[in-house]
PDB file of C-alpha atoms and ligand atoms in Angstrom:
ATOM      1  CA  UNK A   1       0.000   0.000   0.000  1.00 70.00           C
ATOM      2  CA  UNK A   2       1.153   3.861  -0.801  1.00 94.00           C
ATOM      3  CA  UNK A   3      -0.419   6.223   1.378  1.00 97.00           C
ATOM      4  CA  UNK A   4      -2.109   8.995   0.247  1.00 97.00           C
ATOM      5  CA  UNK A   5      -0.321  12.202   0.841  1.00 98.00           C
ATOM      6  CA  UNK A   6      -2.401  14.844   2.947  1.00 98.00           C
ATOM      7  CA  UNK A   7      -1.216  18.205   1.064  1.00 98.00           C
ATOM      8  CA  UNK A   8      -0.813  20.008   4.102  1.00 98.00           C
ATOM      9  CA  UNK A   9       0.279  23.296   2.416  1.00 98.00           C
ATOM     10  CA  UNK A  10      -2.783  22.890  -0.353  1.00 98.00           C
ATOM     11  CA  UNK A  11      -5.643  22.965   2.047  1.00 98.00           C
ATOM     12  CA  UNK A  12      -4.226  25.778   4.361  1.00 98.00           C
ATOM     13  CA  UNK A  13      -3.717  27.660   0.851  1.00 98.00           C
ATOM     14  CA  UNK A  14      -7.501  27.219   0.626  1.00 97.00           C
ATOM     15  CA  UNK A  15      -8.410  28.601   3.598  1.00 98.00           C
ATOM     16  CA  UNK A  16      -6.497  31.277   3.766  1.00 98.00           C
ATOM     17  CA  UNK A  17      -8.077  32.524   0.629  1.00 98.00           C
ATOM     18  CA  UNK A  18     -11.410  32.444   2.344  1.00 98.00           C
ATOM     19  CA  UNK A  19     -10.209  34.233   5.278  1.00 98.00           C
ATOM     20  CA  UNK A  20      -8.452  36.750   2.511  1.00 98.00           C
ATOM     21  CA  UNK A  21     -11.724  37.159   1.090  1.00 98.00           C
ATOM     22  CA  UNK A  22     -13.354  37.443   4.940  1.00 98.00           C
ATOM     23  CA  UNK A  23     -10.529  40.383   5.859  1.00 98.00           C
ATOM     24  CA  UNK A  24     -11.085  42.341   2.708  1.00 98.00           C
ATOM     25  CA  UNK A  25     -14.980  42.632   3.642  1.00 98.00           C
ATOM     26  CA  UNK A  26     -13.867  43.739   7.268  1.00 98.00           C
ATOM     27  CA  UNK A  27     -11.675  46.430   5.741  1.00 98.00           C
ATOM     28  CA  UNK A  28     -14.511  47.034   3.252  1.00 97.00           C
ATOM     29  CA  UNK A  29     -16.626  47.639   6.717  1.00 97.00           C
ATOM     30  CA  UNK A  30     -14.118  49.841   8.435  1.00 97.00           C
ATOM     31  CA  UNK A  31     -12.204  47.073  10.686  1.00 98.00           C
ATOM     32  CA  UNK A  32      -8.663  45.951   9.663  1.00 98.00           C
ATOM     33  CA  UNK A  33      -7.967  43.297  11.083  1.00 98.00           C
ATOM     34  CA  UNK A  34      -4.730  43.311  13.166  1.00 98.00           C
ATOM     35  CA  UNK A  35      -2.153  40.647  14.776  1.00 98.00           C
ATOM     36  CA  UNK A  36       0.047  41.693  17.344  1.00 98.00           C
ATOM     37  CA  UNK A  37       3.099  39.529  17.770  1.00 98.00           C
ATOM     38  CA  UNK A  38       5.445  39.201  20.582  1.00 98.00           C
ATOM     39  CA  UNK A  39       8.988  37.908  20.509  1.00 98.00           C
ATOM     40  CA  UNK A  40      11.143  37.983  23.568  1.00 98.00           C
ATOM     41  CA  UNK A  41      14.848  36.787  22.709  1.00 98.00           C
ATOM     42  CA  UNK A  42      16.952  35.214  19.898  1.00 96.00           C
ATOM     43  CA  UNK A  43      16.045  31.790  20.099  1.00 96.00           C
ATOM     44  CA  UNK A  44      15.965  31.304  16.186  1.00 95.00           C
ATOM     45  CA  UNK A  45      13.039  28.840  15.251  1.00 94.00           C
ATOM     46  CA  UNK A  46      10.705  31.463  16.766  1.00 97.00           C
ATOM     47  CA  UNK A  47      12.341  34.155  14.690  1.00 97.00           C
ATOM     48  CA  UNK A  48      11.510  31.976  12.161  1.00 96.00           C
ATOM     49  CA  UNK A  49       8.043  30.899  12.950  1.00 96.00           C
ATOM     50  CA  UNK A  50       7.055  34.454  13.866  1.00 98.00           C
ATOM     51  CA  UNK A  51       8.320  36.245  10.345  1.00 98.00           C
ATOM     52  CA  UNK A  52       6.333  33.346   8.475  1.00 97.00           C
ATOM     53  CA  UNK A  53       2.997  34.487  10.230  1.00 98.00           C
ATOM     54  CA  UNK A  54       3.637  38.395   9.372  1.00 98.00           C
ATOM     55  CA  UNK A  55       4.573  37.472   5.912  1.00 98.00           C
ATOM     56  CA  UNK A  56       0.948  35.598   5.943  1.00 98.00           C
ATOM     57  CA  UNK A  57      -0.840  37.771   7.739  1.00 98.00           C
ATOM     58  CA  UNK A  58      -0.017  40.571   4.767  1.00 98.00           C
ATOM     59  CA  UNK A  59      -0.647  38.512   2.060  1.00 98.00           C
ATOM     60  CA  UNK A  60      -4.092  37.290   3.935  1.00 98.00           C
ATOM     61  CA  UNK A  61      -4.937  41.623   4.667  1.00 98.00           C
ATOM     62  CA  UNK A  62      -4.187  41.457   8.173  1.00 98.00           C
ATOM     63  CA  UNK A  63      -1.869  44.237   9.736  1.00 98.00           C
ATOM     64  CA  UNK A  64       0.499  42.710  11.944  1.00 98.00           C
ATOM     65  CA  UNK A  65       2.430  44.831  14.714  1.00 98.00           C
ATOM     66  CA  UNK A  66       5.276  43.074  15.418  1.00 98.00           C
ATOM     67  CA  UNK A  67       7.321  43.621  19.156  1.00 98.00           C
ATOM     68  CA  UNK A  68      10.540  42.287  19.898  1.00 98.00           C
ATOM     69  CA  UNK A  69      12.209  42.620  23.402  1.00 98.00           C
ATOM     70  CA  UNK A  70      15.864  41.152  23.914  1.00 98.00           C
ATOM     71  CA  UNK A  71      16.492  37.828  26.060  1.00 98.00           C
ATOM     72  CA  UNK A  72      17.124  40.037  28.910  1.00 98.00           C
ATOM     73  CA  UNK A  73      14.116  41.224  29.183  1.00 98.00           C
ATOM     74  CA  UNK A  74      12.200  41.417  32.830  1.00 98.00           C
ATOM     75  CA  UNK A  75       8.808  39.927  33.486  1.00 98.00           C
ATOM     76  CA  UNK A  76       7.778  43.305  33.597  1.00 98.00           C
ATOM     77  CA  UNK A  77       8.726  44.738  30.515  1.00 98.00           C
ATOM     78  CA  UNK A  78       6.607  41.545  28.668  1.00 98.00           C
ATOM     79  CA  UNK A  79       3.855  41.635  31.168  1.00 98.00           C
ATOM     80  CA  UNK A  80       3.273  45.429  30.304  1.00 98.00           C
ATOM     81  CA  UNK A  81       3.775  45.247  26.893  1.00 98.00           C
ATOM     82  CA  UNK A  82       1.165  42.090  26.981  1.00 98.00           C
ATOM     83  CA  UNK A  83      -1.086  44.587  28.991  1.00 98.00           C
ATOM     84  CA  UNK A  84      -0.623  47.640  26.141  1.00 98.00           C
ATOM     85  CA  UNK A  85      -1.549  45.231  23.359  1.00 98.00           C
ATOM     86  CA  UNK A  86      -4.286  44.214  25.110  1.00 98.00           C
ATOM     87  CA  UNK A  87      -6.035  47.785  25.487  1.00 98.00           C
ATOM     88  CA  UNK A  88      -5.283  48.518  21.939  1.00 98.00           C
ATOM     89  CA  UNK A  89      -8.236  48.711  19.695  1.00 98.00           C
ATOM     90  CA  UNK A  90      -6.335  47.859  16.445  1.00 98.00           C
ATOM     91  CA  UNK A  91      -4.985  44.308  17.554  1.00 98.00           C
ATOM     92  CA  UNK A  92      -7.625  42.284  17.252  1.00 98.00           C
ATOM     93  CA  UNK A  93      -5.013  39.234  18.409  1.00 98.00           C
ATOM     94  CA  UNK A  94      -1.839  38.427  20.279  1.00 98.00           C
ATOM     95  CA  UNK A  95       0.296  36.101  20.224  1.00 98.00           C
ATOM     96  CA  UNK A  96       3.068  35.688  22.478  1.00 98.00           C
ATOM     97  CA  UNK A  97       5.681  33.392  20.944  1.00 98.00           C
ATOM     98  CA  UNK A  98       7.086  30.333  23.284  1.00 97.00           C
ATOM     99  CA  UNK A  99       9.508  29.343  24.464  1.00 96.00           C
ATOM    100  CA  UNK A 100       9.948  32.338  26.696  1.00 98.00           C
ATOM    101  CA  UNK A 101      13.347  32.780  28.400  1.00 98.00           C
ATOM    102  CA  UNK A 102      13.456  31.352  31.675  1.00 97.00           C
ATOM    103  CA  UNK A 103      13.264  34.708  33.792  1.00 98.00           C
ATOM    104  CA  UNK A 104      10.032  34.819  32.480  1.00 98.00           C
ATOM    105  CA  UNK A 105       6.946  33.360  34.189  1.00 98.00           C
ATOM    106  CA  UNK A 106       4.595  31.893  30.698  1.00 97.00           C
ATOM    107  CA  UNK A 107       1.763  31.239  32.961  1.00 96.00           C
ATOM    108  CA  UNK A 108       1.489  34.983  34.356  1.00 97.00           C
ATOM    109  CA  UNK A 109       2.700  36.147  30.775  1.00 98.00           C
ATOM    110  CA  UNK A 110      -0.317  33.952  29.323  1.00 97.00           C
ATOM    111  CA  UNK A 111      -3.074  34.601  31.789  1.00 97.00           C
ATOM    112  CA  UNK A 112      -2.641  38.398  30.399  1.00 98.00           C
ATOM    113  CA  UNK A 113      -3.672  38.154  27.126  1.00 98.00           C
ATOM    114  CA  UNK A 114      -7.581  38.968  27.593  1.00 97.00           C
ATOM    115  CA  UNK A 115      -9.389  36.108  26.043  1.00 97.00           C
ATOM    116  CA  UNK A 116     -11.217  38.034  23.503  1.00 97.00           C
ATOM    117  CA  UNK A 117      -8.069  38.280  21.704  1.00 98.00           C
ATOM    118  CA  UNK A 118      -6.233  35.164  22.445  1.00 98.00           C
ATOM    119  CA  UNK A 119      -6.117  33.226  18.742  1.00 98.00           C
ATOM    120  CA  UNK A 120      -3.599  31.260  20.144  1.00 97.00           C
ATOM    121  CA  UNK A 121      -5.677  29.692  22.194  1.00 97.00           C
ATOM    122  CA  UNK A 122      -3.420  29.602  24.586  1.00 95.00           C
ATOM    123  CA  UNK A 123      -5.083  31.156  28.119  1.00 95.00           C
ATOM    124  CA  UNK A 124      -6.649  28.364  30.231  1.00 94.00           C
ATOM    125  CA  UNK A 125      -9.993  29.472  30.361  1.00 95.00           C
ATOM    126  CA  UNK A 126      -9.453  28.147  26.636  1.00 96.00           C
ATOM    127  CA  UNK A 127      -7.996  25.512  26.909  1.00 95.00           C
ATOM    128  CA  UNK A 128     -10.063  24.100  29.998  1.00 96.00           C
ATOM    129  CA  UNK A 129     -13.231  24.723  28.234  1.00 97.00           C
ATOM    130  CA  UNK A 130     -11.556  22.195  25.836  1.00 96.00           C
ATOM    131  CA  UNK A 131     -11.514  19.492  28.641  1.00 95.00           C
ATOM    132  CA  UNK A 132     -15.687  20.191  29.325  1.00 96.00           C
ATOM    133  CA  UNK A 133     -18.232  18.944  27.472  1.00 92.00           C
ATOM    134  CA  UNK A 134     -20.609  21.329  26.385  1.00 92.00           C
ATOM    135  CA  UNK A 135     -18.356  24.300  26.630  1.00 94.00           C
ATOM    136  CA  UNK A 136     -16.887  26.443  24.107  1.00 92.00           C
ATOM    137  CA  UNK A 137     -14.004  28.540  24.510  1.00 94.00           C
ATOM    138  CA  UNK A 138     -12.893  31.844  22.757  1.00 96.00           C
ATOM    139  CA  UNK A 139     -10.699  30.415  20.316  1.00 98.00           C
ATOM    140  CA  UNK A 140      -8.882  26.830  19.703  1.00 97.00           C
ATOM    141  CA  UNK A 141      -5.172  26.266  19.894  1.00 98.00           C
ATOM    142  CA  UNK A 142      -4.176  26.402  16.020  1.00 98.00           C
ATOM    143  CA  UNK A 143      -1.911  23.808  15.766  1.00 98.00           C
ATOM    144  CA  UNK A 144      -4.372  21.309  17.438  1.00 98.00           C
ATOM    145  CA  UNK A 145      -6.932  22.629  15.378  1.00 98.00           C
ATOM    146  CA  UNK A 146      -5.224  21.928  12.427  1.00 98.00           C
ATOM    147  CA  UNK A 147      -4.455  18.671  13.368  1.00 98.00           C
ATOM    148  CA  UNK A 148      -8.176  18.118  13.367  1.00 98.00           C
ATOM    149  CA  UNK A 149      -9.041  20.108  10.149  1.00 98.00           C
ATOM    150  CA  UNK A 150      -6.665  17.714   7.934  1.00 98.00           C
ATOM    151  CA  UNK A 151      -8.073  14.620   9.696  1.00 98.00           C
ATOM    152  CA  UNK A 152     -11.416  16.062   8.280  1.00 97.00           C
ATOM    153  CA  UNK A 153     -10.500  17.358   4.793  1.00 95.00           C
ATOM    154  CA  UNK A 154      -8.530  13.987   4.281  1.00 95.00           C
ATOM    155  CA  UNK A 155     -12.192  12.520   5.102  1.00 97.00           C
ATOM    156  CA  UNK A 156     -10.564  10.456   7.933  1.00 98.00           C
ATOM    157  CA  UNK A 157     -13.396   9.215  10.274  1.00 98.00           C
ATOM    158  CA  UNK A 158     -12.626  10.909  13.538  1.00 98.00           C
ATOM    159  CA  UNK A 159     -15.873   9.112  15.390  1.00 98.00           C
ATOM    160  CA  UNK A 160     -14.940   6.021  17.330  1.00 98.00           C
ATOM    161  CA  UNK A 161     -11.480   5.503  15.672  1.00 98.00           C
ATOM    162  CA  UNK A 162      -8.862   4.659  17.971  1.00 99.00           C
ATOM    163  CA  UNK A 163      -6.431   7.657  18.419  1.00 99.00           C
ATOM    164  CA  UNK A 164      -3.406   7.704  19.549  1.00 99.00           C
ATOM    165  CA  UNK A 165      -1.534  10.663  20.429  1.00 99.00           C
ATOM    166  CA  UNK A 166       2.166  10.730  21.455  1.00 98.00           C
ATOM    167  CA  UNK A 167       3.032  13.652  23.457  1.00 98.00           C
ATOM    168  CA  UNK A 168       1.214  15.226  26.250  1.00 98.00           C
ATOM    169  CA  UNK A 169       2.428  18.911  25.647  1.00 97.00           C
ATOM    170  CA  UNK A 170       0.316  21.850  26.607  1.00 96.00           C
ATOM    171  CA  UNK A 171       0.935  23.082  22.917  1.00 96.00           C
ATOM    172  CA  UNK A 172      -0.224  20.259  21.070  1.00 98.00           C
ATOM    173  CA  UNK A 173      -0.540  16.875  22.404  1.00 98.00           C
ATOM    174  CA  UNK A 174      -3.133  17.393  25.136  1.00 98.00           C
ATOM    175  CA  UNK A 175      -5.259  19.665  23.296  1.00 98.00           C
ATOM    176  CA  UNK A 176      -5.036  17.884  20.271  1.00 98.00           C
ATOM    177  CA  UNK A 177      -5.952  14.615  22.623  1.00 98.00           C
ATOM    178  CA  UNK A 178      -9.596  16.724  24.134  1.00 98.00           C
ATOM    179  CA  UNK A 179     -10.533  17.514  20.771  1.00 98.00           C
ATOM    180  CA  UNK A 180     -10.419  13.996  19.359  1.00 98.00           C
ATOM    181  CA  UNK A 181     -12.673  13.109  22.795  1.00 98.00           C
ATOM    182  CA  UNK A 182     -15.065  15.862  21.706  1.00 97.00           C
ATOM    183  CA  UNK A 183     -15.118  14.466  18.313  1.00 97.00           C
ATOM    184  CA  UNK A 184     -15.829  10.905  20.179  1.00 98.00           C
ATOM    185  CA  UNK A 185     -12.541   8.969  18.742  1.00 98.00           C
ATOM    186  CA  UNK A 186     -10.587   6.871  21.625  1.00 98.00           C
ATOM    187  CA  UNK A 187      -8.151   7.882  22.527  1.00 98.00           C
ATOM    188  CA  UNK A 188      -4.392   6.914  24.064  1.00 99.00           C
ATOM    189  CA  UNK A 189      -1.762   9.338  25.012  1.00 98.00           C
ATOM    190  CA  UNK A 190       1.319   8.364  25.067  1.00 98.00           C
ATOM    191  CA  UNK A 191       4.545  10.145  26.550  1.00 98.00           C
ATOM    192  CA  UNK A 192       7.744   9.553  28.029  1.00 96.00           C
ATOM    193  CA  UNK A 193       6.411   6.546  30.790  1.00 98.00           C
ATOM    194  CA  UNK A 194       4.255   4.847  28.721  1.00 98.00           C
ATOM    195  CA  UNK A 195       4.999   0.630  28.297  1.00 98.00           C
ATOM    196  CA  UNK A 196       5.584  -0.502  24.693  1.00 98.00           C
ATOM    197  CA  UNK A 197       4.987   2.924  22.778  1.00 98.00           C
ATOM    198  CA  UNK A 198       5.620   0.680  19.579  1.00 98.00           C
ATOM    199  CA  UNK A 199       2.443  -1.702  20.449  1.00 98.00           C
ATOM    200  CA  UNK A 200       0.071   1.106  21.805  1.00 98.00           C
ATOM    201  CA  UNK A 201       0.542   3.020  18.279  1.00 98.00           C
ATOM    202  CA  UNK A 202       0.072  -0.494  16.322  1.00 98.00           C
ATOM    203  CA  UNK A 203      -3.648  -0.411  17.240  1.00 98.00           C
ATOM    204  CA  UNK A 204      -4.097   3.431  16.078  1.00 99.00           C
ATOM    205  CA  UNK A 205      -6.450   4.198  13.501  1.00 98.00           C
ATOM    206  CA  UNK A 206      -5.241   8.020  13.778  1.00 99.00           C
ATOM    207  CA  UNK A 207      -1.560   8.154  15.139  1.00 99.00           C
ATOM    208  CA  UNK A 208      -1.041  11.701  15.545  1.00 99.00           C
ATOM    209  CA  UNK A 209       3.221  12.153  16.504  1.00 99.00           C
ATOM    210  CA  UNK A 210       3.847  15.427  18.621  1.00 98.00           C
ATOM    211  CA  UNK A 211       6.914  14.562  20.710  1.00 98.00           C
ATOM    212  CA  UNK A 212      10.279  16.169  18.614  1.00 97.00           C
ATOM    213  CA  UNK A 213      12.186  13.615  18.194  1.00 98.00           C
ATOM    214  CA  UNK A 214      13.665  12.820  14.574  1.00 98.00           C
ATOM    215  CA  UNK A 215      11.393   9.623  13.063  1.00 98.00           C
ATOM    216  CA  UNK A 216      11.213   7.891  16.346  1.00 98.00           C
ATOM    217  CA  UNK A 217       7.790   6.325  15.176  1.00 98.00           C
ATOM    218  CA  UNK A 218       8.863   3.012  12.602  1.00 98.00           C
ATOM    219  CA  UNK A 219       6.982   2.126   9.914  1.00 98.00           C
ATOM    220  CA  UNK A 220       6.064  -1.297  11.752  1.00 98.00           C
ATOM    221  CA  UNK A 221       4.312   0.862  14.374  1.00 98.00           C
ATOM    222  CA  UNK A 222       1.979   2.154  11.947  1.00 98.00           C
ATOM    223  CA  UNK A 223      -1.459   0.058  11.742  1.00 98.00           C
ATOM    224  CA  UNK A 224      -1.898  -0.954   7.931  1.00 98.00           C
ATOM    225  CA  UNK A 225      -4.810   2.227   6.552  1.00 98.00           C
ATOM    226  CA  UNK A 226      -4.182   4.190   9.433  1.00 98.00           C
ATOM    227  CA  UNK A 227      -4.173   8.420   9.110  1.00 98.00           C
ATOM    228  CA  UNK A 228      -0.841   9.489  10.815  1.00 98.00           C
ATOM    229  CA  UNK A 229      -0.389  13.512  10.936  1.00 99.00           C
ATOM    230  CA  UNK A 230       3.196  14.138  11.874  1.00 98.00           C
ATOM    231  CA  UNK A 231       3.663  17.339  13.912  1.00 98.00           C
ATOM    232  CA  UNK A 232       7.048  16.837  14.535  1.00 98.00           C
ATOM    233  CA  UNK A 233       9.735  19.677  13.455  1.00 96.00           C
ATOM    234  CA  UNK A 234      13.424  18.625  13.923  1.00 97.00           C
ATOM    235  CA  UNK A 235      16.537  20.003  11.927  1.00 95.00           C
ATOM    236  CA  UNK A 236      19.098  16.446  11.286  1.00 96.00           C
ATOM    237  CA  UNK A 237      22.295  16.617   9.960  1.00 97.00           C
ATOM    238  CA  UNK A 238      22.073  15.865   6.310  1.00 96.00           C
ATOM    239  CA  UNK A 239      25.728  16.571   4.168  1.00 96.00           C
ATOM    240  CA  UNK A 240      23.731  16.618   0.674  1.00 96.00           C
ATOM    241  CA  UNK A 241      21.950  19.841   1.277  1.00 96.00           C
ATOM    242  CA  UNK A 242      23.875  22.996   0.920  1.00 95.00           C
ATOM    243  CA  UNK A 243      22.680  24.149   4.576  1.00 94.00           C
ATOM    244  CA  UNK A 244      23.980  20.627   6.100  1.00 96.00           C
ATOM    245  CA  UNK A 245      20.823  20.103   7.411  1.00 95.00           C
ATOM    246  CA  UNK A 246      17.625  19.201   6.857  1.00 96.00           C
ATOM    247  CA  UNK A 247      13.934  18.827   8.793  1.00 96.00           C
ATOM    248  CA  UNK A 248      12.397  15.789   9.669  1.00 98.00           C
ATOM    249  CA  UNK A 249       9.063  15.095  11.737  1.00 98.00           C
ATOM    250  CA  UNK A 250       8.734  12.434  14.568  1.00 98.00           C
ATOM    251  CA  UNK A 251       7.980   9.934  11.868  1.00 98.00           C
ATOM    252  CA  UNK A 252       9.905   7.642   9.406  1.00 98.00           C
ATOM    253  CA  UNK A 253       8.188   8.916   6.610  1.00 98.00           C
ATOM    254  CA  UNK A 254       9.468   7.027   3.613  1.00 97.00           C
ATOM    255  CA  UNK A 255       8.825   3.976   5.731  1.00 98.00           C
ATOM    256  CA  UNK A 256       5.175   4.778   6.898  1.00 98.00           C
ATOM    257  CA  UNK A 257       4.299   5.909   3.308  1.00 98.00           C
ATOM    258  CA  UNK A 258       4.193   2.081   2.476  1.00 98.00           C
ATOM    259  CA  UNK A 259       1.886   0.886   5.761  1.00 98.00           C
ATOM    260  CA  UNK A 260      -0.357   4.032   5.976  1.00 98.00           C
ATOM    261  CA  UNK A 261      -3.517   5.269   4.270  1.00 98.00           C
ATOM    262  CA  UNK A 262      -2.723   8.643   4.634  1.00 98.00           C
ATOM    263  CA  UNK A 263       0.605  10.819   5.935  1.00 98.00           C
ATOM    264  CA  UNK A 264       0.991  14.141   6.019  1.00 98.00           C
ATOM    265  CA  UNK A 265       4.613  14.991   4.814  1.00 98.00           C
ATOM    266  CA  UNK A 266       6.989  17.566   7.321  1.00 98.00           C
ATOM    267  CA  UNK A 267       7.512  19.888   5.614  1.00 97.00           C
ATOM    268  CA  UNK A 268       4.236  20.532   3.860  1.00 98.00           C
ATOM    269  CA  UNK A 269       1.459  19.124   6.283  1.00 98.00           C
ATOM    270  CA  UNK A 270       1.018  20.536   9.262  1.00 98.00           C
ATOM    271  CA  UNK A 271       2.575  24.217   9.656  1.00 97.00           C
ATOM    272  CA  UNK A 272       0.866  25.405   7.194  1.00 98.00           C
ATOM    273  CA  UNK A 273      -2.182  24.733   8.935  1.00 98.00           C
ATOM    274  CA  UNK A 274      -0.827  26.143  12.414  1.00 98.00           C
ATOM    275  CA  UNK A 275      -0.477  29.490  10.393  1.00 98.00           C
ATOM    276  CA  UNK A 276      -3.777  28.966   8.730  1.00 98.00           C
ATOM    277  CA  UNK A 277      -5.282  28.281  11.857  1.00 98.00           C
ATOM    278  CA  UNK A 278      -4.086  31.667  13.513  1.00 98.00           C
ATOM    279  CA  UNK A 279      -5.151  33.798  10.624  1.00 98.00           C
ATOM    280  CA  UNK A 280      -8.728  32.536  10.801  1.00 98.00           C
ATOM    281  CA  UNK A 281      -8.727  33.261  14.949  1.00 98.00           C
ATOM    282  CA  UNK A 282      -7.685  36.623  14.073  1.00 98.00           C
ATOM    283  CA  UNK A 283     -10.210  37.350  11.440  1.00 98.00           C
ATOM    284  CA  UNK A 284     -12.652  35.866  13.607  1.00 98.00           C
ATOM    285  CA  UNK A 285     -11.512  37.857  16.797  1.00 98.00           C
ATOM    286  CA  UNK A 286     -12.150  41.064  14.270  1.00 98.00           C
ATOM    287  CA  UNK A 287     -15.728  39.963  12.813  1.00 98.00           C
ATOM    288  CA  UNK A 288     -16.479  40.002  16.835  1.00 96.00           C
ATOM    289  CA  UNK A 289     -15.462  43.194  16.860  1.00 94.00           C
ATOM    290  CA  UNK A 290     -17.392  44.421  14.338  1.00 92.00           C
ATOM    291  CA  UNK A 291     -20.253  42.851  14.861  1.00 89.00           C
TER     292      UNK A 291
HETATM  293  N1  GUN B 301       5.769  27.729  19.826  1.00 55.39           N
HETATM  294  C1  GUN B 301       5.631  26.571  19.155  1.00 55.39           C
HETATM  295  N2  GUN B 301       4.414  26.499  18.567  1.00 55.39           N
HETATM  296  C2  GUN B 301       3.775  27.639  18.884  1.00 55.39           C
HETATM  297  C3  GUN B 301       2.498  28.153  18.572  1.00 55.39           C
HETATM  298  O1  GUN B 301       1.665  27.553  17.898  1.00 55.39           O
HETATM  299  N3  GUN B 301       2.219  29.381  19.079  1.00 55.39           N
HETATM  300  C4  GUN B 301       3.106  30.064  19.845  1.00 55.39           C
HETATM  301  N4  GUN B 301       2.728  31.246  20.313  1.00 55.39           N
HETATM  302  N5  GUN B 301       4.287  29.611  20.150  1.00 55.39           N
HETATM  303  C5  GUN B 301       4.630  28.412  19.674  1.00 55.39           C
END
């Protein structure tokens, strides 16, 4: 069997031509939507991460208002800064790119953003109302939410499946683990205690891999037709490229393209969708506004 390849990159193109089309009829109404984005040090994957969702946020008609503080900064200095972009009337969202150096507190940092503009999802009013049924919170996390949008566009069956997730981060794993729940899959999380990781995934319909670390899942983990959405990022040494690396996700692709029904690739599956997944929090944060 070949998997099918979940094009990652083509469906968050999609939608962020609908939420184009969504921010021009804001502007068209007198709101522009705006992103506020928050970088505190040098640590260079954010610098990354965070230049990729200005560059979409202009192409998409969203202002972003980018602020930068250095690694030294204070609690303080963030907190306020937090607290000013909150008060403003032209960010409609903020987003507070983590890691945070170590001097700084996330949870105070986090617990600042006011919840009508967190589109990271990220404040726990959000994500707790997540973990109860019945309740809806402001916004969803977006890379858990993309997680679940590709299950859905790749017309994966989320109801009753057996999930497995592996990783039980506050970022992905655990959110991405209440929203399969809500969506009525099974489902197993797996982290760094778990007994025979290997067997646990063999039983996954959906094997969703959020733990960083460079293929660890083997293509003999992978249940033969099951949907595995890689989330993993991690640079490996690789002397053909020119850079001398190269990025991987936390599974053996080439292997699990031959047991799988579907794979999303790294790169190409799911970052796009964590960026797709932000713009549409921010349009929708504005539309609230307006309305
Ligand atoms: N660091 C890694 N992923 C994310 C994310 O989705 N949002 C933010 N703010 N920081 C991150």
């Amino acid at each position: 069997m070949t998997a099918s390849i979940i094009d990652g990159k083509a469906i968050a193109a999609d939608i962020r031509g609908e939420i184009a089309r969504r921010a021009a009829q804001l502007r068209d109404a007198g709101v522009t939507p705006g992103l506020a984005t928050v970088l505190v040090g040098d640590n260079p994957a954010s610098h990354k991460y965070v230049s990729m969702k200005r560059k979409a946020c202009a192409e998409a008609g969203i202002e972003s208002f980018h602020n930068e503080l250095p690694d030294s900064a204070t609690q303080e200095e963030v907190l306020a800064l937090v607290e000013r972009l909150g008060k403003d009337p032209k960010v409609h969202g903020i987003l507070v790119q983590l890691p945070l150096p170590k001097q700084i507190d996330e949870e105070t940092i986090l617990n600042a953003v006011p919840l009508s503009k967190d589109v990271d999802g990220f404040h726990p009013l959000n994500i707790g109302a997540l973990a109860m049924k019945g309740r809806e919170g402001e916004f969803i996390p977006c890379t858990p939410h993309g997680v679940i949008e590709l299950l859905s566009r790749s017309g994966t069956r989320i109801e009753g499946a057996n999930a497995v997730v592996l990783g039980r981060s506050n970022i992905v794993g655990m959110p991405v683990a209440l929203l399969l729940i809500e969506r009525n899959a099974t489902v197993t999380v797996c982290h760094s205690r778990t007994r025979d990781v290997a067997e646990v995934c063999r039983g996954a319909d959906i094997l969703v891999a959020a733990i960083g670390r460079p293929r660890f899942v083997h293509g003999d983990w992978i249940k033969p037709g099951a949907t595995v959405i890689d989330v993993g990022t991690n640079m490996i040494d690789d002397a053909s490229r020119k850079s001398g690396k190269r990025l991987v996700g936390d599974v053996d692709y080439e292997a699990a393209l031959e047991v799988a029904g579907a794979i999303t690739p790294v790169p190409g599956g799911v970052g796009p969708m964590t960026i797709a997944m932000l713009l549409q929090n921010t349009v929708r944060s504005a539309e609230r506004t307006a309305e």
